[in-house]
Coordinates of C-alpha atoms in Angstrom, one line a residue:
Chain A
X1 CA 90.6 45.4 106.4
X2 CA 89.8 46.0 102.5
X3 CA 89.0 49.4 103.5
X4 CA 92.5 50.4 104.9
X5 CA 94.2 48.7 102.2
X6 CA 92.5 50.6 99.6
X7 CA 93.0 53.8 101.4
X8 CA 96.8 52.5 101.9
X9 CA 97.3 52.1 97.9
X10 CA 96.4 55.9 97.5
X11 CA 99.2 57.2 99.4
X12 CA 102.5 58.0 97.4
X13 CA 104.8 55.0 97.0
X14 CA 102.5 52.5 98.2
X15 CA 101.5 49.9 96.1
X16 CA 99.0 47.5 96.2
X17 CA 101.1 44.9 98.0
X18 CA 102.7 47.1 100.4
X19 CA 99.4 48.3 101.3
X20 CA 98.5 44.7 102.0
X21 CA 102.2 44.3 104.0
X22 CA 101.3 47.4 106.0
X23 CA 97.6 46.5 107.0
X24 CA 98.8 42.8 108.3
X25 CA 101.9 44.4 110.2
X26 CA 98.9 46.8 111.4
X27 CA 96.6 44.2 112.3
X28 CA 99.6 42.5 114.4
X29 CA 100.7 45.1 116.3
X30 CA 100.1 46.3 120.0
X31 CA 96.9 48.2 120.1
X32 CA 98.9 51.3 121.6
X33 CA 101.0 51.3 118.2
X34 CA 98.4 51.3 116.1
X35 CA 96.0 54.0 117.6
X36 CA 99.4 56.3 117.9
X37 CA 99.3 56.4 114.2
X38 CA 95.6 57.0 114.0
X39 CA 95.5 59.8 116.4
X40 CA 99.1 61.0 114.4
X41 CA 97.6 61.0 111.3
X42 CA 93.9 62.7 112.5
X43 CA 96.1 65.5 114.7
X44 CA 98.2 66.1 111.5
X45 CA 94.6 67.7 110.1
X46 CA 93.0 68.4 113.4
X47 CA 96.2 70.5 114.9
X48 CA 98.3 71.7 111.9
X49 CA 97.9 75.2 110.1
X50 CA 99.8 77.5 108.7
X51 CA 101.5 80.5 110.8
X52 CA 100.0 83.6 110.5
X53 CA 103.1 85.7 110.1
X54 CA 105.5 83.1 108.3
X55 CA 103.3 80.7 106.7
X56 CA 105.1 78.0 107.8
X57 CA 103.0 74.8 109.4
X58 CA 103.1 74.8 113.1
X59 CA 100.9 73.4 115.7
X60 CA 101.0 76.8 117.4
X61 CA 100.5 80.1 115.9
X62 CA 102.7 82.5 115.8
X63 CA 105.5 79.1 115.2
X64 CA 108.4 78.0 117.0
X65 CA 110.7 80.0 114.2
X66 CA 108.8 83.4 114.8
X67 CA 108.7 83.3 118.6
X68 CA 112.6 82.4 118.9
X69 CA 114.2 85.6 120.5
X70 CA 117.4 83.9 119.5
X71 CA 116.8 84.2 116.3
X72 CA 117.5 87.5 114.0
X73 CA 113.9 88.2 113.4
X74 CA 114.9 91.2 110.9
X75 CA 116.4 88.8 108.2
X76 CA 113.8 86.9 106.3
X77 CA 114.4 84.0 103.8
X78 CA 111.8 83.8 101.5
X79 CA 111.3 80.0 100.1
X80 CA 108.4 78.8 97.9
X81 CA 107.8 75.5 100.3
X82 CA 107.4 74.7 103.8
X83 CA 110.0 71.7 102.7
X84 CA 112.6 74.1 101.3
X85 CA 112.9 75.8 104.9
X86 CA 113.0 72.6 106.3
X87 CA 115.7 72.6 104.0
X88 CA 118.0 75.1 105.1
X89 CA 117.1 74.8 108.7
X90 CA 118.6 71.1 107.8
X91 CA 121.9 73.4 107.5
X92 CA 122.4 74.9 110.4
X93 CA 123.7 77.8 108.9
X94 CA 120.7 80.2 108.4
X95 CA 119.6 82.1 111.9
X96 CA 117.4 84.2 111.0
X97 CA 113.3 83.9 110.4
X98 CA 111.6 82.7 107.5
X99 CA 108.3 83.6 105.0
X100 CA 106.6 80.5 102.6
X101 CA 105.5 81.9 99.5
X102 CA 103.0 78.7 99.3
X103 CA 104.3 78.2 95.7
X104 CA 105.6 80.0 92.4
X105 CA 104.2 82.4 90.3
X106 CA 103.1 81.0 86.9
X107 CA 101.2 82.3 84.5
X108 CA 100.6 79.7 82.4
X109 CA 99.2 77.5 85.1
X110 CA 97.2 80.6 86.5
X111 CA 99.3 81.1 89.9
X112 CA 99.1 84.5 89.8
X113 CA 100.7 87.2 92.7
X114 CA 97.5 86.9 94.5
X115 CA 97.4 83.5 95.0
X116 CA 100.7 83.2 97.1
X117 CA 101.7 84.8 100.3
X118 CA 103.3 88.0 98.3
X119 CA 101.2 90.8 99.2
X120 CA 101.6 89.4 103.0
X121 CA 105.1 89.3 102.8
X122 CA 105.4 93.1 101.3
X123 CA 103.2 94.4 104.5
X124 CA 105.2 92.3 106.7
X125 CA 108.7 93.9 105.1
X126 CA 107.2 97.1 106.0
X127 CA 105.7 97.2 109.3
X128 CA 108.8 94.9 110.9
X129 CA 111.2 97.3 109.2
X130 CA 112.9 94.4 107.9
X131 CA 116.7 94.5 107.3
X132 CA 117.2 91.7 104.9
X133 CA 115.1 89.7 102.8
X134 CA 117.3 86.7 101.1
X135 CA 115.3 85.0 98.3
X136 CA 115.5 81.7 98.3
X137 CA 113.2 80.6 95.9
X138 CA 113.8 77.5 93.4
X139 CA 116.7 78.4 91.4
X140 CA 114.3 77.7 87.9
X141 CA 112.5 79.8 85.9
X142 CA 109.6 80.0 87.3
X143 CA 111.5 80.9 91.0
X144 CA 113.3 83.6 89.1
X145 CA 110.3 85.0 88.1
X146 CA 109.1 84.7 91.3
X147 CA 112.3 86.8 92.8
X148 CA 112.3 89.2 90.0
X149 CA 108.4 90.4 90.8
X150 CA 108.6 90.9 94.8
X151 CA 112.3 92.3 94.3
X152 CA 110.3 95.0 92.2
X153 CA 107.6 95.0 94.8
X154 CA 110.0 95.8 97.4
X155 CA 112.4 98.0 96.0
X156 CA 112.2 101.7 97.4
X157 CA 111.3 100.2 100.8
X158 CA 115.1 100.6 101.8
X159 CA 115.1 96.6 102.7
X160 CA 118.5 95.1 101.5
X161 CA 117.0 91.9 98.7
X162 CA 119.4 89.1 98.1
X163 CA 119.1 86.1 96.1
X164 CA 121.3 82.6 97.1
X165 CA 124.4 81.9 95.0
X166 CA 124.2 80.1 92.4
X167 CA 127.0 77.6 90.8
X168 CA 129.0 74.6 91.0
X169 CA 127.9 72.0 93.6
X170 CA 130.4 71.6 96.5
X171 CA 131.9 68.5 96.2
X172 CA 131.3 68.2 92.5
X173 CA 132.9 67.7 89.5
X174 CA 133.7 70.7 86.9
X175 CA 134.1 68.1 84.0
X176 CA 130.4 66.8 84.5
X177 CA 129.0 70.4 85.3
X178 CA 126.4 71.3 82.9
X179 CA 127.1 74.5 81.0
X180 CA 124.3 76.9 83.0
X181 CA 125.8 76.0 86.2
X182 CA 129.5 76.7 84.7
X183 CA 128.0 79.9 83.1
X184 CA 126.8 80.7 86.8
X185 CA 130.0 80.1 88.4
X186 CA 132.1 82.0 85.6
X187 CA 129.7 85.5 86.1
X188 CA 129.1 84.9 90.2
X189 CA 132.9 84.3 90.8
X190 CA 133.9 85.7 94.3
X191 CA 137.0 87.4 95.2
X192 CA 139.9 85.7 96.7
X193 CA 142.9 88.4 96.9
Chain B
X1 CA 143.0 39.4 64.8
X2 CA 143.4 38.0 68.0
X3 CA 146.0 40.4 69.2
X4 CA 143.6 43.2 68.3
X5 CA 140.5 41.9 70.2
X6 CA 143.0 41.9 73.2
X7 CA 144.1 45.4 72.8
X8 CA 140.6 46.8 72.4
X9 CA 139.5 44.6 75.5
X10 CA 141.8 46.5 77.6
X11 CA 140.3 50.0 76.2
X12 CA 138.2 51.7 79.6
X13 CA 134.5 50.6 78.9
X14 CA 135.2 47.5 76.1
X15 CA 134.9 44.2 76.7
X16 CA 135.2 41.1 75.7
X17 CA 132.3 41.0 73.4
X18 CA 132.1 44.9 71.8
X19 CA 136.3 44.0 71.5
X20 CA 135.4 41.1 69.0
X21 CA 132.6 43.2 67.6
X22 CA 135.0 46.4 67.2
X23 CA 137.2 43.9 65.1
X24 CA 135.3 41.8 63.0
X25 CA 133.6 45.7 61.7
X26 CA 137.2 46.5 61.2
X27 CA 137.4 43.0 59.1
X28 CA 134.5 44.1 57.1
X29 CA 135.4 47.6 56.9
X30 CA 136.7 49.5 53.6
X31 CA 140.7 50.0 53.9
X32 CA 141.0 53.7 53.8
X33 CA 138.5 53.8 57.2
X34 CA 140.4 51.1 59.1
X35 CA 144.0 53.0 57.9
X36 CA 142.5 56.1 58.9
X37 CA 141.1 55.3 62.6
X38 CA 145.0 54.0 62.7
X39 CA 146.8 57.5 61.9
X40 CA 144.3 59.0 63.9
X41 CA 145.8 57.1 66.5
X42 CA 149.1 57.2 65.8
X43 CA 149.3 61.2 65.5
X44 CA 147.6 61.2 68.7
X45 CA 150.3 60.1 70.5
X46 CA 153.3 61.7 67.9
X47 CA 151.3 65.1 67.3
X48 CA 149.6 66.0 70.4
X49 CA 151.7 67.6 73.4
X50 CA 151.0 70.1 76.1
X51 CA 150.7 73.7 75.3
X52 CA 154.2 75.2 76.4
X53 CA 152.5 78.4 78.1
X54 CA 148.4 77.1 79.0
X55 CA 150.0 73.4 79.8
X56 CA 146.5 72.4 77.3
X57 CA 146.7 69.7 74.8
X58 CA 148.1 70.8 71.5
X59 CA 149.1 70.1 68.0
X60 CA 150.9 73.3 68.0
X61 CA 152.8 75.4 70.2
X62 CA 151.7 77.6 71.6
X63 CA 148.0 76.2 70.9
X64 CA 145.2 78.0 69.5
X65 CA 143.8 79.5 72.2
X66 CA 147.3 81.3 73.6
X67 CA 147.9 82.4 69.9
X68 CA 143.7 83.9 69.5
X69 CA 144.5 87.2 70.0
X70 CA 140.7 87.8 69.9
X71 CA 140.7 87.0 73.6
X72 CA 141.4 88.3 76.7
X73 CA 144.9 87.3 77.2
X74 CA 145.3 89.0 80.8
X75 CA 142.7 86.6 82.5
X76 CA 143.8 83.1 83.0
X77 CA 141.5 80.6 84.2
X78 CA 143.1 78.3 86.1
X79 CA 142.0 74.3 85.6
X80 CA 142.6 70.8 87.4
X81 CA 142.7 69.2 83.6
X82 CA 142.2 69.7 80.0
X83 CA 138.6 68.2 80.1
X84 CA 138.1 71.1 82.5
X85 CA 138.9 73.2 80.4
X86 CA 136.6 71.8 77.5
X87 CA 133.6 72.2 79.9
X88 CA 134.5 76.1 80.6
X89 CA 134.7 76.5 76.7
X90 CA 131.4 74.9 76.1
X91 CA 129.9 77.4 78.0
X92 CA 130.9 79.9 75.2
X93 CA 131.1 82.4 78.6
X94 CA 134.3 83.0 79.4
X95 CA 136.7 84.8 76.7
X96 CA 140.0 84.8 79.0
X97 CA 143.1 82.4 78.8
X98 CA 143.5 79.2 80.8
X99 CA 146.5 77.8 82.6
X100 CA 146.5 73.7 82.9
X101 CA 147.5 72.7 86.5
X102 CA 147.8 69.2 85.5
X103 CA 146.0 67.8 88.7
X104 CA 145.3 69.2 92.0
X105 CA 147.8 69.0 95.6
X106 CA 147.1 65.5 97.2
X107 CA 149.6 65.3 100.1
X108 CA 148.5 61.7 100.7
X109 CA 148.8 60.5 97.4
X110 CA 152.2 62.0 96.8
X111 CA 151.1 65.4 94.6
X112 CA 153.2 67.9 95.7
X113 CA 153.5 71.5 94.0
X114 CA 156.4 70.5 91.9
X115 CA 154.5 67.7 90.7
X116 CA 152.1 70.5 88.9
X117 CA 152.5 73.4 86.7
X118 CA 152.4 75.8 89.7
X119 CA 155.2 77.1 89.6
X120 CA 154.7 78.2 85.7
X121 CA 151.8 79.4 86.5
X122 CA 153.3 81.9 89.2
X123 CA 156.4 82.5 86.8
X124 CA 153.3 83.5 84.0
X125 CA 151.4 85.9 85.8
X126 CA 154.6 87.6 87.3
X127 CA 156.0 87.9 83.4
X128 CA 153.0 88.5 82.0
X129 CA 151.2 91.0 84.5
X130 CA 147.9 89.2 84.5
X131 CA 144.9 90.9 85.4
X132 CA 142.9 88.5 86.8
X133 CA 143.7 84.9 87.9
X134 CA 139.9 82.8 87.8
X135 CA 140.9 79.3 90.1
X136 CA 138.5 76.9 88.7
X137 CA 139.6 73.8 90.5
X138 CA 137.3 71.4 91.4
X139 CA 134.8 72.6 94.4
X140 CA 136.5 69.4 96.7
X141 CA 138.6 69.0 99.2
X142 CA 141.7 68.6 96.8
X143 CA 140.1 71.5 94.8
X144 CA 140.2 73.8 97.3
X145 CA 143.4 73.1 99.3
X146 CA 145.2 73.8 95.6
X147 CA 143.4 76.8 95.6
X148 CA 144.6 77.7 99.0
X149 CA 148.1 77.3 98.3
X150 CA 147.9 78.8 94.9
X151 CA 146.8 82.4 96.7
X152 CA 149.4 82.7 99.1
X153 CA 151.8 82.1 96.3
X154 CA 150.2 84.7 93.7
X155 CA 149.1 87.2 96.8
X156 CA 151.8 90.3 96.5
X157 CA 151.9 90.0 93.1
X158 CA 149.2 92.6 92.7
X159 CA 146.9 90.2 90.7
X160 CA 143.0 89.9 90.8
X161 CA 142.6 86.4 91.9
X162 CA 138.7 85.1 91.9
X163 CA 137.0 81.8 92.8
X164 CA 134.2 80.2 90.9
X165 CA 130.8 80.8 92.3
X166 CA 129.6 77.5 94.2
X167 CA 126.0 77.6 95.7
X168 CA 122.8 75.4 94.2
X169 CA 122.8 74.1 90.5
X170 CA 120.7 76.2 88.0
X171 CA 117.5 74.5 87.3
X172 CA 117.5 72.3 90.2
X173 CA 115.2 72.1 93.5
X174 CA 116.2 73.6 96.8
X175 CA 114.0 70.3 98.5
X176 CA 117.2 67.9 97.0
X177 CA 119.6 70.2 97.7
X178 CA 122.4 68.9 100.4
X179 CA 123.4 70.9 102.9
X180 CA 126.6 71.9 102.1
X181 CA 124.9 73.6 99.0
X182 CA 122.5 75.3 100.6
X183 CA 125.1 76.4 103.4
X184 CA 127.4 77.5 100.3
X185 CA 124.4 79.3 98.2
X186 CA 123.6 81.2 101.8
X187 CA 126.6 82.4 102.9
X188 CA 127.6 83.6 99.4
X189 CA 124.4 85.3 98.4
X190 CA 124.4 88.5 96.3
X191 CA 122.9 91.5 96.3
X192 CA 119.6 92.0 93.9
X193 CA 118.3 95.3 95.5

């Protein structure tokens, strides 16, 4: 019982008295329950890897994303995170497939181009004669950076590169705008008529 | 005394207590400071009235931006508000005109066109011959329907009309991104490569 709650207090969120909370409600409930979340938790790191085309974590390789025939498999939208494509799957807008970068380049914490998916995504861009590629990577500097190096390593290929708009918030407020995104919104402004 | 520890109370964001506060440092204060917080006051309301071409907030007409013949007076950015307008000129990004709407269309709560400076505006960029016409209403519901009915009126009139950029905030993460954003930033991405 100590055991679990001390293992409990590690996890993000979870205080010591939570930990304590979650251990009794644990020690109460149906057997069932509580080896469901065992065997959860040990398939999480028995079952889950990373897709060998996309990079994205699946339980089977090539993923559910890659393997859709519905999907436009010639676009690709080129996040840093498996969480940001969960993301913009979460919009329902996006139908094409999808390449995780497994991070941002940074120099000053020694991420360099080797470290991420980069050179992967460049061979992938080629072989699949890709149509699109639509970065999608942080809107900061270090996802900037990030864009700006594999839009050099890509141009010449013939590949169309985009980057997401950038601007005001739907639904916000212009008067509590900060002045970059106003900046953004004044240069990126889009025809009407 | 009393009387003015009511009238500040009823100031947005004073109560009670800062009122009395306000006050008695108003007691204490040297004569010329309290005299002068009162003409600043007073000329507030006798000095200050809307710009008779931008519809801004003015000690003279037309105010100082209309008359800066520094800027671009063929591009008018169109604005909900004044405070709108402040924002855009923080951004030190745009060098155009504006044009103050004076609110935005709200059928249910009575804001019909008359009710704004539409119709000068329309009147202006006829007269004028206005290159470009920037909307800048607020990226809502309100914002947009304004914007809507703003077009049809201006389209004919051979005038550029363009629409703030809205997509995902500079600086911020994708991962707290909502989806209207993301769905926003995807469908108006632009063209790196």
């Amino acid at each position: 019982m100590q055991r679990l709650i001390e293992r409990l207090g590690t996890l993000p969120g979870v205080g010591a008295r939570s930990a304590e909370r979650i251990a009794f409600h644990l020690l109460r409930a149906e057997p069932e329950e509580a080896m469901a979340l065992a065997r959860a938790i040990s398939d999480l790191k028995t079952r889950t890897r990373h897709c060998t085309r996309c990079f994205n974590l699946t339980e089977q390789d090539p993923c559910g994303i890659c393997t859709d025939d519905r999907r436009d498999q010639k676009t690709i939208c080129v996040v840093e995170q498996p969480k940001d494509l969960i993301s913009i799957e979460s919009t329902g807008a996006y139908r094409g497939v999808y390449h995780v970068l497994m991070g941002h380049l940074s120099p000053l914490e020694g991420v360099e181009p080797e470290d991420l998916t980069i050179g992967d995504l460049v061979g992938r861009v080629k072989r699949e004669q890709t149509a699109e590629v639509i970065l999608a990577t942080n809107p900061t500097m270090e996802g900037d950076g990030t864009a700006l190096h594999i839009t050099s390593l890509l141009s010449g290929t013939g590949v169309a590169i985009t980057r997401l708009a950038r601007g005001v918030p739907s639904g916000s407020q212009l008067e509590y705008a900060n002045r970059s995104m106003l900046a953004d919104a004044l240069s990126g402004r889009q025809k009407l008529g």
